[in-house]
mmCIF file of C-alpha atoms in Angstrom:
data_model
loop_
_atom_site.group_PDB
_atom_site.id
_atom_site.type_symbol
_atom_site.label_atom_id
_atom_site.label_comp_id
_atom_site.label_asym_id
_atom_site.label_seq_id
_atom_site.Cartn_x
_atom_site.Cartn_y
_atom_site.Cartn_z
ATOM 1 C CA ASP P 1 38.888 58.787 107.821
ATOM 2 C CA GLU P 2 42.049 56.686 108.236
ATOM 3 C CA SER P 3 40.458 53.938 110.331
ATOM 4 C CA LEU P 4 40.795 50.376 109.032
ATOM 5 C CA PHE P 5 37.732 48.883 107.349
ATOM 6 C CA VAL P 6 37.240 45.211 108.213
ATOM 7 C CA TYR P 7 34.622 43.024 106.562
ATOM 8 C CA ASP P 8 34.080 39.474 107.814
ATOM 9 C CA CYS P 9 32.893 37.247 104.962
ATOM 10 C CA SER P 10 31.620 34.691 107.464
ATOM 11 C CA SER P 11 28.928 37.193 108.471
ATOM 12 C CA ALA P 12 27.776 37.815 104.899
ATOM 13 C CA GLU P 13 24.547 36.373 103.530
ATOM 14 C CA LYS P 14 24.810 32.696 102.586
ATOM 15 C CA GLN P 15 22.886 30.860 99.930
ATOM 16 C CA PRO P 16 20.773 28.160 101.634
ATOM 17 C CA LEU P 17 22.398 24.742 101.264
ATOM 18 C CA GLY P 18 20.772 22.799 98.456
ATOM 19 C CA GLU P 19 19.071 25.842 96.950
ATOM 20 C CA LYS P 20 19.449 25.992 93.195
ATOM 21 C CA GLY P 21 21.586 28.702 91.646
ATOM 22 C CA GLN P 22 21.233 30.474 88.294
ATOM 23 C CA ASP P 23 22.353 27.337 86.486
ATOM 24 C CA GLY P 24 19.650 25.221 88.108
ATOM 25 C CA LYS P 25 22.111 23.153 90.137
ATOM 26 C CA GLY P 26 22.204 22.811 93.895
ATOM 27 C CA THR P 27 24.795 24.615 95.979
ATOM 28 C CA ASP P 28 27.462 22.924 98.074
ATOM 29 C CA LYS P 29 29.006 24.141 101.294
ATOM 30 C CA GLY P 30 32.240 26.093 101.004
ATOM 31 C CA SER P 31 34.558 28.123 103.208
ATOM 32 C CA ASP P 32 34.805 31.896 103.534
ATOM 33 C CA ASP P 33 38.250 32.023 101.887
ATOM 34 C CA ILE P 34 38.565 34.831 99.325
ATOM 35 C CA LEU P 35 39.430 33.428 95.902
ATOM 36 C CA ALA P 36 39.730 36.609 93.794
ATOM 37 C CA PHE P 37 39.384 40.378 94.164
ATOM 38 C CA ALA P 38 39.852 43.605 92.236
ATOM 39 C CA PHE P 39 39.582 47.371 92.565
ATOM 40 C CA SER P 40 37.964 49.434 89.844
ATOM 41 C CA PRO P 41 40.404 51.657 87.891
ATOM 42 C CA SER P 42 39.470 54.746 89.940
ATOM 43 C CA GLY P 43 39.505 52.853 93.214
ATOM 44 C CA ASP P 44 35.866 53.779 93.875
ATOM 45 C CA TYR P 45 34.718 50.146 93.870
ATOM 46 C CA PHE P 46 36.118 46.883 95.186
ATOM 47 C CA ALA P 47 34.769 43.394 94.456
ATOM 48 C CA LEU P 48 35.632 39.941 95.759
ATOM 49 C CA THR P 49 34.493 36.366 95.331
ATOM 50 C CA ASP P 50 34.865 33.630 97.922
ATOM 51 C CA ASP P 51 34.723 29.874 98.308
ATOM 52 C CA ASN P 52 31.034 30.151 99.245
ATOM 53 C CA LYS P 53 30.349 31.345 95.687
ATOM 54 C CA ARG P 54 29.533 34.896 96.733
ATOM 55 C CA LEU P 55 30.305 38.018 94.745
ATOM 56 C CA ILE P 56 30.507 40.926 97.172
ATOM 57 C CA LEU P 57 30.659 44.514 95.915
ATOM 58 C CA PHE P 58 31.909 47.458 97.975
ATOM 59 C CA ARG P 59 31.868 51.197 97.436
ATOM 60 C CA THR P 60 35.039 52.754 98.872
ATOM 61 C CA LYS P 61 34.210 56.471 98.797
ATOM 62 C CA PRO P 62 33.455 58.571 100.766
ATOM 63 C CA SER P 63 33.779 55.607 103.107
ATOM 64 C CA TRP P 64 33.763 51.817 102.659
ATOM 65 C CA GLU P 65 30.356 50.147 102.527
ATOM 66 C CA CYS P 66 28.994 46.850 101.241
ATOM 67 C CA VAL P 67 26.719 47.495 98.237
ATOM 68 C CA SER P 68 25.551 43.970 97.447
ATOM 69 C CA VAL P 69 26.035 40.252 97.973
ATOM 70 C CA ARG P 70 25.242 38.075 94.968
ATOM 71 C CA PHE P 71 25.822 34.423 94.180
ATOM 72 C CA VAL P 72 27.833 32.968 91.320
ATOM 73 C CA ASN P 73 27.361 29.559 89.679
ATOM 74 C CA ARG P 74 30.877 28.215 90.108
ATOM 75 C CA ARG P 75 33.855 29.062 92.262
ATOM 76 C CA CYS P 76 35.742 31.890 90.606
ATOM 77 C CA THR P 77 39.385 32.287 89.714
ATOM 78 C CA SER P 78 39.624 35.930 88.604
ATOM 79 C CA LEU P 79 37.592 39.082 88.170
ATOM 80 C CA VAL P 80 37.997 42.514 86.638
ATOM 81 C CA ILE P 81 35.988 45.762 86.760
ATOM 82 C CA THR P 82 35.444 47.818 83.613
ATOM 83 C CA ALA P 83 37.012 51.258 83.165
ATOM 84 C CA ALA P 84 33.453 52.597 82.863
ATOM 85 C CA GLU P 85 32.845 51.061 86.302
ATOM 86 C CA ASP P 86 29.482 49.677 85.231
ATOM 87 C CA LYS P 87 30.256 45.923 85.166
ATOM 88 C CA ILE P 88 32.262 43.200 86.849
ATOM 89 C CA PHE P 89 33.489 40.318 84.697
ATOM 90 C CA VAL P 90 33.972 37.104 86.646
ATOM 91 C CA ALA P 91 35.858 34.032 85.355
ATOM 92 C CA ASP P 92 35.176 30.637 86.898
ATOM 93 C CA LYS P 93 36.572 27.124 87.153
ATOM 94 C CA SER P 94 34.206 25.703 84.541
ATOM 95 C CA GLY P 95 35.618 28.075 81.892
ATOM 96 C CA ASP P 96 32.775 30.589 81.816
ATOM 97 C CA VAL P 97 32.793 34.383 82.183
ATOM 98 C CA TYR P 98 29.745 36.124 83.615
ATOM 99 C CA SER P 99 29.104 39.866 83.835
ATOM 100 C CA TYR P 100 27.462 41.508 86.828
ATOM 101 C CA SER P 101 26.069 45.023 86.813
ATOM 102 C CA ILE P 102 27.428 47.644 89.209
ATOM 103 C CA THR P 103 24.711 50.173 88.394
ATOM 104 C CA GLU P 104 22.084 47.504 89.206
ATOM 105 C CA PRO P 105 23.877 45.833 92.102
ATOM 106 C CA GLN P 106 21.166 43.259 92.865
ATOM 107 C CA SER P 107 20.732 41.938 89.326
ATOM 108 C CA ASP P 108 21.745 38.410 88.289
ATOM 109 C CA GLY P 109 24.816 37.661 86.237
ATOM 110 C CA LYS P 110 24.806 37.254 82.471
ATOM 111 C CA LEU P 111 26.825 34.556 80.694
ATOM 112 C CA GLU P 112 29.203 36.295 78.280
ATOM 113 C CA LEU P 113 31.603 33.617 76.976
ATOM 114 C CA GLY P 114 32.994 30.192 77.695
ATOM 115 C CA HIS P 115 36.138 28.080 77.280
ATOM 116 C CA VAL P 116 36.299 24.308 77.397
ATOM 117 C CA SER P 117 38.849 24.391 80.231
ATOM 118 C CA LEU P 118 39.517 26.094 83.541
ATOM 119 C CA LEU P 119 39.993 29.872 83.296
ATOM 120 C CA LEU P 120 42.887 31.328 85.288
ATOM 121 C CA ASP P 121 42.714 35.029 84.470
ATOM 122 C CA VAL P 122 40.554 37.649 82.780
ATOM 123 C CA ALA P 123 41.565 41.169 81.674
ATOM 124 C CA LEU P 124 40.155 44.143 79.789
ATOM 125 C CA SER P 125 41.741 46.646 77.451
ATOM 126 C CA PRO P 126 41.918 50.147 78.994
ATOM 127 C CA ASP P 127 39.055 51.332 76.739
ATOM 128 C CA ASP P 128 36.880 48.286 77.631
ATOM 129 C CA GLN P 129 36.697 47.341 73.948
ATOM 130 C CA TYR P 130 38.385 43.935 74.317
ATOM 131 C CA ILE P 131 38.074 41.186 76.896
ATOM 132 C CA LEU P 132 40.982 38.740 77.230
ATOM 133 C CA THR P 133 40.754 35.330 78.866
ATOM 134 C CA ALA P 134 43.527 32.866 79.771
ATOM 135 C CA ASP P 135 43.002 29.169 80.389
ATOM 136 C CA ARG P 136 44.665 25.966 81.527
ATOM 137 C CA ASP P 137 45.070 24.733 77.964
ATOM 138 C CA GLU P 138 47.776 27.294 77.031
ATOM 139 C CA LYS P 139 45.337 29.636 75.243
ATOM 140 C CA ILE P 140 44.717 33.365 75.465
ATOM 141 C CA ARG P 141 41.518 34.417 73.705
ATOM 142 C CA VAL P 142 40.777 37.988 72.649
ATOM 143 C CA SER P 143 37.106 38.862 72.165
ATOM 144 C CA LEU P 144 34.966 41.945 71.689
ATOM 145 C CA THR P 145 33.553 42.967 75.054
ATOM 146 C CA LYS P 146 30.176 43.998 73.639
ATOM 147 C CA ALA P 147 29.975 40.834 71.505
ATOM 148 C CA PRO P 148 32.113 38.173 73.237
ATOM 149 C CA TYR P 149 31.034 35.520 70.732
ATOM 150 C CA SER P 150 33.075 37.518 68.196
ATOM 151 C CA ILE P 151 36.651 36.231 68.666
ATOM 152 C CA VAL P 152 39.267 38.727 67.469
ATOM 153 C CA SER P 153 42.346 36.522 67.891
ATOM 154 C CA TYR P 154 44.121 33.824 69.857
ATOM 155 C CA CYS P 155 47.569 34.366 71.380
ATOM 156 C CA MET P 156 49.166 30.934 71.031
ATOM 157 C CA GLY P 157 52.692 30.031 72.060
ATOM 158 C CA HIS P 158 52.752 29.091 75.731
ATOM 159 C CA ARG P 159 53.422 25.394 76.388
ATOM 160 C CA GLU P 160 51.682 25.227 79.772
ATOM 161 C CA PHE P 161 48.719 26.886 81.460
ATOM 162 C CA VAL P 162 48.566 30.708 81.288
ATOM 163 C CA SER P 163 48.644 31.956 84.875
ATOM 164 C CA LYS P 164 48.463 35.742 84.459
ATOM 165 C CA ILE P 165 47.658 38.307 81.751
ATOM 166 C CA LEU P 166 47.958 42.098 81.805
ATOM 167 C CA VAL P 167 47.171 44.659 79.110
ATOM 168 C CA ILE P 168 49.841 47.379 79.501
ATOM 169 C CA PRO P 169 47.872 50.509 80.601
ATOM 170 C CA ASP P 170 49.992 53.092 78.757
ATOM 171 C CA CYS P 171 50.701 50.762 75.778
ATOM 172 C CA PRO P 172 47.151 49.502 75.249
ATOM 173 C CA ASP P 173 48.023 47.404 72.177
ATOM 174 C CA LEU P 174 50.484 45.245 74.170
ATOM 175 C CA LEU P 175 49.618 42.257 76.342
ATOM 176 C CA LEU P 176 51.948 40.708 78.905
ATOM 177 C CA SER P 177 51.366 37.057 79.773
ATOM 178 C CA ALA P 178 52.931 34.512 82.125
ATOM 179 C CA SER P 179 52.727 30.732 82.170
ATOM 180 C CA GLY P 180 53.655 27.503 83.845
ATOM 181 C CA ASP P 181 56.266 27.128 81.072
ATOM 182 C CA SER P 182 58.457 29.643 82.964
ATOM 183 C CA THR P 183 58.155 32.387 80.345
ATOM 184 C CA LEU P 184 56.910 35.961 80.163
ATOM 185 C CA ARG P 185 55.625 36.914 76.717
ATOM 186 C CA LEU P 186 54.649 40.148 75.031
ATOM 187 C CA TRP P 187 51.927 40.165 72.380
ATOM 188 C CA GLU P 188 50.267 42.494 69.943
ATOM 189 C CA TYR P 189 47.100 40.842 71.073
ATOM 190 C CA LYS P 190 44.657 42.153 68.446
ATOM 191 C CA SER P 191 46.578 40.207 65.794
ATOM 192 C CA GLY P 192 47.725 37.430 68.146
ATOM 193 C CA GLU P 193 51.379 38.072 67.256
ATOM 194 C CA GLU P 194 54.053 37.285 69.840
ATOM 195 C CA VAL P 195 56.705 40.032 69.838
ATOM 196 C CA HIS P 196 58.928 38.960 72.757
ATOM 197 C CA CYS P 197 59.576 35.907 74.908
ATOM 198 C CA CYS P 198 61.538 36.088 78.160
ATOM 199 C CA GLN P 199 62.823 32.771 79.559
ATOM 200 C CA LEU P 200 62.639 33.238 83.321
ATOM 201 C CA SER P 201 64.874 30.216 83.974
ATOM 202 C CA THR P 202 67.817 32.015 82.352
ATOM 203 C CA ILE P 203 67.309 35.043 84.612
ATOM 204 C CA CYS P 204 66.212 33.360 87.819
ATOM 205 C CA GLY P 205 68.063 30.077 87.411
ATOM 206 C CA SER P 206 70.887 30.987 89.759
ATOM 207 C CA HIS P 207 68.345 30.968 92.594
ATOM 208 C CA ALA P 208 66.846 27.588 91.767
ATOM 209 C CA THR P 209 66.326 25.359 94.791
ATOM 210 C CA LYS P 210 65.957 22.222 92.629
ATOM 211 C CA PRO P 211 67.133 21.149 89.133
ATOM 212 C CA ASP P 212 63.667 21.215 87.566
ATOM 213 C CA GLN P 213 62.627 24.487 89.253
ATOM 214 C CA LYS P 214 59.569 26.067 87.610
ATOM 215 C CA TYR P 215 58.990 29.809 87.525
ATOM 216 C CA THR P 216 55.232 30.216 87.487
ATOM 217 C CA VAL P 217 54.272 33.874 87.867
ATOM 218 C CA SER P 218 51.619 34.309 90.539
ATOM 219 C CA ARG P 219 51.508 38.131 90.553
ATOM 220 C CA ILE P 220 52.253 40.890 88.021
ATOM 221 C CA THR P 221 52.199 44.603 88.785
ATOM 222 C CA TYR P 222 53.021 47.471 86.408
ATOM 223 C CA CYS P 223 54.121 51.070 86.984
ATOM 224 C CA CYS P 224 53.411 53.568 84.201
ATOM 225 C CA GLN P 225 56.050 55.915 85.626
ATOM 226 C CA GLY P 226 59.130 54.360 84.040
ATOM 227 C CA GLY P 227 57.359 51.369 82.507
ATOM 228 C CA TYR P 228 58.442 48.918 85.204
ATOM 229 C CA VAL P 229 57.096 45.387 85.616
ATOM 230 C CA ALA P 230 57.470 43.458 88.876
ATOM 231 C CA ILE P 231 56.639 39.767 89.164
ATOM 232 C CA LEU P 232 56.325 37.293 91.969
ATOM 233 C CA CYS P 233 56.800 33.578 91.201
ATOM 234 C CA ASP P 234 54.916 30.798 92.945
ATOM 235 C CA SER P 235 56.789 29.465 96.017
ATOM 236 C CA ILE P 236 59.954 31.482 95.251
ATOM 237 C CA PRO P 237 60.846 34.192 97.832
ATOM 238 C CA THR P 238 62.068 36.732 95.275
ATOM 239 C CA VAL P 239 60.589 39.700 93.400
ATOM 240 C CA TYR P 240 61.941 40.255 89.881
ATOM 241 C CA ILE P 241 61.804 43.680 88.246
ATOM 242 C CA PHE P 242 61.901 44.438 84.513
ATOM 243 C CA GLU P 243 61.693 47.559 82.391
ATOM 244 C CA LEU P 244 59.423 47.555 79.374
ATOM 245 C CA ASP P 245 61.209 48.918 76.302
ATOM 246 C CA THR P 246 58.232 49.999 74.202
ATOM 247 C CA THR P 247 60.347 50.886 71.156
ATOM 248 C CA ALA P 248 62.016 47.473 70.956
ATOM 249 C CA GLN P 249 58.903 45.795 72.403
ATOM 250 C CA GLN P 250 60.812 43.723 74.930
ATOM 251 C CA LEU P 251 61.395 43.305 78.635
ATOM 252 C CA VAL P 252 64.788 44.287 80.084
ATOM 253 C CA TYR P 253 65.756 42.631 83.358
ATOM 254 C CA LYS P 254 66.668 45.225 86.004
ATOM 255 C CA GLN P 255 66.809 43.820 89.522
ATOM 256 C CA GLN P 256 65.784 41.163 91.970
ATOM 257 C CA ILE P 257 64.651 41.629 95.569
ATOM 258 C CA SER P 258 65.324 38.594 97.755
ATOM 259 C CA LEU P 259 62.813 37.960 100.544
ATOM 260 C CA LYS P 260 63.326 36.083 103.774
ATOM 261 C CA HIS P 261 59.839 34.624 103.498
ATOM 262 C CA LYS P 262 57.433 33.599 100.755
ATOM 263 C CA GLY P 263 55.825 36.572 99.036
ATOM 264 C CA TRP P 264 52.044 36.727 98.909
ATOM 265 C CA ASP P 265 51.431 39.840 96.816
ATOM 266 C CA ILE P 266 53.096 42.867 95.240
ATOM 267 C CA ALA P 267 51.816 46.258 94.043
ATOM 268 C CA PHE P 268 53.291 49.433 92.591
ATOM 269 C CA GLU P 269 52.082 52.849 93.647
ATOM 270 C CA GLU P 270 51.684 55.448 90.924
ATOM 271 C CA THR P 271 54.874 57.031 92.291
ATOM 272 C CA GLY P 272 56.833 53.853 91.579
ATOM 273 C CA HIS P 273 57.062 52.741 95.196
ATOM 274 C CA LEU P 274 56.778 48.952 95.451
ATOM 275 C CA TRP P 275 54.845 47.259 98.253
ATOM 276 C CA ILE P 276 55.435 43.584 99.121
ATOM 277 C CA LEU P 277 53.174 41.475 101.347
ATOM 278 C CA GLN P 278 55.029 38.466 102.722
ATOM 279 C CA GLU P 279 54.399 35.435 104.912
ATOM 280 C CA ASP P 280 55.838 36.876 108.136
ATOM 281 C CA LYS P 281 53.940 38.271 111.096
ATOM 282 C CA GLU P 282 56.948 40.231 112.379
ATOM 283 C CA ALA P 283 57.452 42.077 109.066
ATOM 284 C CA PRO P 284 54.369 41.425 106.906
ATOM 285 C CA LEU P 285 54.883 44.485 104.692
ATOM 286 C CA LEU P 286 57.968 45.718 102.884
ATOM 287 C CA LEU P 287 58.331 49.008 100.990
ATOM 288 C CA TYR P 288 60.895 49.723 98.286
ATOM 289 C CA ARG P 289 61.587 53.049 96.564
ATOM 290 C CA ALA P 290 63.340 53.617 93.265
ATOM 291 C CA CYS P 291 66.662 55.424 93.554
ATOM 292 C CA ASP P 292 68.875 55.835 90.463
ATOM 293 C CA GLY P 293 67.091 52.979 88.717
ATOM 294 C CA GLN P 294 67.333 50.572 91.675
ATOM 295 C CA TRP P 295 64.760 49.782 94.343
ATOM 296 C CA LYS P 296 65.943 50.146 97.907
ATOM 297 C CA ALA P 297 64.207 49.143 101.143
ATOM 298 C CA VAL P 298 62.511 51.848 103.222
ATOM 299 C CA THR P 299 61.965 51.277 106.942
ATOM 300 C CA ASP P 300 61.144 54.708 108.404
ATOM 301 C CA ASP P 301 57.946 55.349 106.407
ATOM 302 C CA LYS P 302 54.951 56.167 108.645
ATOM 303 C CA GLY P 303 52.486 54.607 106.207
ATOM 304 C CA LEU P 304 54.498 51.376 106.208
ATOM 305 C CA GLN P 305 54.611 51.268 109.998
ATOM 306 C CA LYS P 306 50.899 51.989 110.284
ATOM 307 C CA MET P 307 49.809 49.365 107.755
ATOM 308 C CA SER P 308 52.168 46.783 109.267
ATOM 309 C CA LYS P 309 50.502 47.277 112.666
ATOM 310 C CA TYR P 310 47.062 46.872 111.086
ATOM 311 C CA ILE P 311 48.092 43.565 109.503
ATOM 312 C CA GLN P 312 49.791 42.306 112.665
ATOM 313 C CA GLY P 313 46.665 43.169 114.637
ATOM 314 C CA ASN P 314 44.543 41.135 112.226
ATOM 315 C CA TRP P 315 47.015 38.317 111.630
ATOM 316 C CA THR P 316 44.381 35.643 112.308
ATOM 317 C CA VAL P 317 42.999 36.483 108.836
ATOM 318 C CA PHE P 318 46.296 35.393 107.262
ATOM 319 C CA GLU P 319 47.294 32.483 109.515
ATOM 320 C CA GLY P 320 45.392 29.896 107.508
ATOM 321 C CA PHE P 321 47.498 30.681 104.435
ATOM 322 C CA VAL P 322 50.890 30.379 106.117
ATOM 323 C CA GLY P 323 52.686 27.407 104.570
ATOM 324 C CA ALA P 324 49.894 26.819 102.057
ATOM 325 C CA GLU P 325 50.631 24.488 99.150
ATOM 326 C CA SER P 326 51.202 25.785 95.632
ATOM 327 C CA TYR P 327 48.013 26.818 93.817
ATOM 328 C CA TYR P 328 49.530 25.860 90.468
ATOM 329 C CA SER P 329 51.212 22.506 91.074
ATOM 330 C CA HIS P 330 48.179 20.451 89.979
ATOM 331 C CA LEU P 331 47.766 22.390 86.727
ATOM 332 C CA TYR P 332 50.834 21.061 84.921
ATOM 333 C CA LYS P 333 50.374 18.540 82.132
ATOM 334 C CA ALA P 334 51.267 14.973 83.046
ATOM 335 C CA LEU P 335 54.015 13.830 80.706
ATOM 336 C CA PHE P 336 55.875 10.537 80.304
ATOM 337 C CA ASP P 337 59.475 11.506 79.548
ATOM 338 C CA ASN P 338 60.538 8.016 78.493
ATOM 339 C CA MET P 339 59.040 4.756 77.299
ATOM 340 C CA ASP P 340 60.527 2.746 80.175
ATOM 341 C CA GLU P 341 58.479 4.651 82.748
ATOM 342 C CA TYR P 342 55.349 4.238 80.644
ATOM 343 C CA LEU P 343 55.887 0.477 80.203
ATOM 344 C CA GLN P 344 56.608 0.033 83.908
ATOM 345 C CA LYS P 345 53.346 1.725 84.869
ATOM 346 C CA LYS P 346 51.487 -0.300 82.246
ATOM 347 C CA GLU P 347 52.934 -3.562 83.636
ATOM 348 C CA GLU P 348 51.916 -2.532 87.164
ATOM 349 C CA ARG P 349 48.324 -1.956 85.982
ATOM 350 C CA LEU P 350 48.279 -5.357 84.227
ATOM 351 C CA GLN P 351 49.517 -7.117 87.362
ATOM 352 C CA GLN P 352 46.847 -5.386 89.466
ATOM 353 C CA GLN P 353 44.155 -6.512 87.029
ATOM 354 C CA LYS P 354 45.415 -10.127 87.185
ATOM 355 C CA LYS P 355 45.249 -10.082 90.984
ATOM 356 C CA LYS P 356 41.658 -8.858 90.855
ATOM 357 C CA ARG P 357 40.691 -11.757 88.572
ATOM 358 C CA GLN P 358 42.283 -14.383 90.835
#
């Protein structure tokens, strides 16, 4: 069945306003915007969380169907499904990770671990043995999945919030991370050792639109066939492609794909074909194929044409996100670069206090 499955979150069950959640606190009204989503490794399951604090689980085969609607305690930032496809791990804004059963799709969540700051991403090792969490305070924590209170290591080195983490599927001892400090880093995460640091400003700097341009990675996708990594940076209309040299344990810059509009998402097929979703109703989807080590645009693909028509026909779903502000801009640390600025602000505060006393 090649028909498009459409699920309207606004029609899903809502938790009564004011009703207490698992944490004993009342609920507040949210929107139906989707905050995070993930497929299971086999593609048999799909899960999403939205601004109304719902966790919605779908089965995709033999056809799409909604399995359950559950409620989470806090708005979520990331989720991941185990390779065993028995659990969903959900990271939230308060720094907690809860697990939700897939085999018992109506059961409540279980608190697994917590950070003291906002979590931005959660990942699992391919064998489900390790759970990795990334937070606003520059930390990546590696814990045992079955005993999350047992911390294996910390991967420390980023100087700003960690936006994305990915355990390399065919190199399961390596972790790739990205941060607001404009770097990509490779780690042997079980020991917490950093093995490579790629300064994105040196690669992408020629396309900077302002002197202090930041390269915060908003999406990472990996292709096992060839070991290619593609990244999308927040508010920058370009896709950057690297090759992972597993022997040297480093990333080798290969190519950039310039977009006419802001990119929303990217994904590799197993074949190495690269899909790009962009902020443009006329051409929402782009497809690139590898040819002699370079990715070239494809326009005559029937699948591309079909999916583009689906998206165009449902463009109202995307309209609210056109021109949206950066998700990451408020996460940067506030720094005073010089004493003059600090003293000026201090003097302004003192003057305001004097006026209040008068």
